[in-house]
């Protein structure tokens, strides 16, 4: 059983901040920023590719609730939502989870998106390749 399934089963303790029949939210043990929270489906899905529409719907509904809960309780106006799928994308626990990261002035957490330029032709080819599926 994976570590998050153990948290769901109560075998491992967690600082829970939200729970319903299908979803659990708890403070990440490694607090990237204050209030860093993970929202997970209780059912084990490894990643976004396994998650079904019903699971996604329930999960994101809870994400909006927890985000508002963080906004009110921590009086924040800024929040990143992150989800990593696969080792190359820095997924470390292979039970689907969404990171909610409250942001503060000078919190030292940075996300740098490198920018790559494509030609018009490359954009069209790429759009056709992805869009056809
Ligand atoms: Zn699991």
CSV table of C-alpha atoms and ligand atoms in Angstrom, one decimal:
chain,number,residue,atom,x,y,z
A,1,UNK,CA,0.0,0.0,0.0
A,2,UNK,CA,1.4,3.4,-0.9
A,3,UNK,CA,2.1,6.1,1.7
A,4,UNK,CA,-1.0,8.2,0.8
A,5,UNK,CA,-3.3,5.1,0.9
A,6,UNK,CA,-1.9,4.5,4.4
A,7,UNK,CA,-2.8,8.1,5.4
A,8,UNK,CA,-6.3,7.5,3.9
A,9,UNK,CA,-6.6,4.3,6.0
A,10,UNK,CA,-5.3,6.1,9.1
A,11,UNK,CA,-2.2,3.9,9.4
A,12,UNK,CA,0.0,7.0,9.1
A,13,UNK,CA,-1.0,10.2,10.8
A,14,UNK,CA,-1.5,13.5,8.8
A,15,UNK,CA,-2.5,17.0,9.6
A,16,UNK,CA,-5.8,16.8,7.9
A,17,UNK,CA,-7.5,20.1,6.9
A,18,UNK,CA,-10.4,18.8,4.7
A,19,UNK,CA,-12.1,15.4,4.3
A,20,UNK,CA,-15.2,14.1,2.6
A,21,UNK,CA,-16.3,10.6,1.3
A,22,UNK,CA,-13.9,10.7,-1.7
A,23,UNK,CA,-11.2,13.3,-0.9
A,24,UNK,CA,-8.7,14.1,1.7
A,25,UNK,CA,-6.5,17.2,2.1
A,26,UNK,CA,-3.6,17.5,4.5
A,27,UNK,CA,-0.6,19.6,5.1
A,28,UNK,CA,2.5,18.5,3.2
A,29,UNK,CA,5.1,17.3,5.6
A,30,UNK,CA,7.6,19.4,3.6
A,31,UNK,CA,6.1,22.9,3.8
A,32,UNK,CA,7.4,24.6,0.7
A,33,UNK,CA,5.4,27.7,1.8
A,34,UNK,CA,3.3,28.1,4.9
A,35,UNK,CA,0.0,26.2,4.4
A,36,UNK,CA,1.3,24.0,1.6
A,37,UNK,CA,-1.5,21.5,1.3
A,38,UNK,CA,-2.0,18.3,-0.7
A,39,UNK,CA,-5.4,17.3,-2.0
A,40,UNK,CA,-5.8,13.7,-2.9
A,41,UNK,CA,-8.5,11.3,-4.1
A,42,UNK,CA,-9.0,8.5,-1.5
A,43,UNK,CA,-9.0,6.0,-4.3
A,44,UNK,CA,-5.5,5.2,-5.6
A,45,UNK,CA,-4.8,6.6,-9.0
A,46,UNK,CA,-1.1,6.8,-9.9
A,47,UNK,CA,-1.3,9.9,-12.1
A,48,UNK,CA,-3.4,12.1,-14.3
A,49,UNK,CA,-3.4,9.4,-17.0
A,50,UNK,CA,-5.2,7.0,-14.7
A,51,UNK,CA,-7.6,9.5,-13.2
A,52,UNK,CA,-11.1,9.2,-14.6
A,53,UNK,CA,-13.6,12.1,-15.2
A,54,UNK,CA,-15.7,11.3,-12.1
A,55,UNK,CA,-12.5,11.2,-9.9
A,56,UNK,CA,-11.3,14.5,-11.5
A,57,UNK,CA,-14.6,16.2,-10.9
A,58,UNK,CA,-14.7,15.3,-7.2
A,59,UNK,CA,-11.1,16.2,-6.7
A,60,UNK,CA,-11.2,19.6,-8.4
A,61,UNK,CA,-14.4,20.4,-6.6
A,62,UNK,CA,-12.5,19.8,-3.3
A,63,UNK,CA,-9.5,21.8,-4.6
A,64,UNK,CA,-11.6,24.9,-5.0
A,65,UNK,CA,-13.0,24.4,-1.4
A,66,UNK,CA,-9.6,23.9,0.1
A,67,UNK,CA,-8.1,26.9,-1.9
A,68,UNK,CA,-10.9,29.1,-0.4
A,69,UNK,CA,-10.3,27.7,3.0
A,70,UNK,CA,-6.6,28.6,2.8
A,71,UNK,CA,-7.4,32.1,1.4
A,72,UNK,CA,-9.7,32.8,4.4
A,73,UNK,CA,-7.7,31.2,7.2
A,74,UNK,CA,-4.3,32.3,6.1
A,75,UNK,CA,-5.5,35.6,4.6
A,76,UNK,CA,-3.6,35.0,1.3
A,77,UNK,CA,-4.4,36.4,-2.1
A,78,UNK,CA,-2.0,34.3,-4.1
A,79,UNK,CA,-1.8,30.6,-4.6
A,80,UNK,CA,-0.1,28.1,-7.0
A,81,UNK,CA,-1.7,24.9,-7.9
A,82,UNK,CA,0.8,22.2,-9.0
A,83,UNK,CA,0.5,18.6,-10.1
A,84,UNK,CA,3.5,16.4,-11.1
A,85,UNK,CA,3.0,13.3,-13.2
A,86,UNK,CA,5.9,10.9,-13.6
A,87,UNK,CA,9.5,11.0,-12.5
A,88,UNK,CA,10.7,13.5,-15.1
A,89,UNK,CA,8.0,15.8,-13.8
A,90,UNK,CA,9.2,15.4,-10.2
A,91,UNK,CA,6.4,13.2,-9.0
A,92,UNK,CA,7.7,11.5,-5.8
A,93,UNK,CA,4.6,9.8,-4.4
A,94,UNK,CA,2.8,7.8,-7.0
A,95,UNK,CA,-0.7,8.4,-5.7
A,96,UNK,CA,-2.3,11.3,-7.6
A,97,UNK,CA,-2.1,14.5,-5.6
A,98,UNK,CA,-2.5,18.3,-6.2
A,99,UNK,CA,-0.2,20.8,-4.4
A,100,UNK,CA,-1.8,24.0,-3.1
A,101,UNK,CA,0.9,26.5,-2.4
A,102,UNK,CA,0.0,29.7,-0.7
A,103,UNK,CA,2.2,32.5,-1.9
A,104,UNK,CA,3.7,35.3,0.2
A,105,UNK,CA,5.9,38.3,-0.5
A,106,UNK,CA,9.5,37.1,-0.6
A,107,UNK,CA,8.6,33.5,0.1
A,108,UNK,CA,11.7,32.3,-1.9
A,109,UNK,CA,9.7,29.7,-3.9
A,110,UNK,CA,10.2,30.3,-7.6
A,111,UNK,CA,8.9,28.6,-10.7
A,112,UNK,CA,10.9,29.5,-13.7
A,113,UNK,CA,9.3,28.7,-17.1
A,114,UNK,CA,11.9,28.6,-19.8
A,115,UNK,CA,10.5,30.1,-23.0
A,116,UNK,CA,10.9,28.4,-26.4
A,117,UNK,CA,10.0,30.0,-29.7
A,118,UNK,CA,8.3,28.0,-32.5
A,119,UNK,CA,7.7,29.1,-36.0
A,120,UNK,CA,4.2,29.4,-37.4
A,121,UNK,CA,4.7,26.1,-39.3
A,122,UNK,CA,5.9,24.3,-36.1
A,123,UNK,CA,2.9,25.6,-34.2
A,124,UNK,CA,0.5,24.4,-36.9
A,125,UNK,CA,2.2,21.0,-37.0
A,126,UNK,CA,2.1,20.7,-33.3
A,127,UNK,CA,-1.5,21.8,-33.0
A,128,UNK,CA,-2.5,19.3,-35.7
A,129,UNK,CA,-0.6,16.5,-34.0
A,130,UNK,CA,-2.1,17.1,-30.6
A,131,UNK,CA,-5.5,18.1,-31.8
A,132,UNK,CA,-6.2,15.1,-34.0
A,133,UNK,CA,-6.2,12.6,-31.1
B,1,LIG,ZN1,-2.2,5.1,-2.9
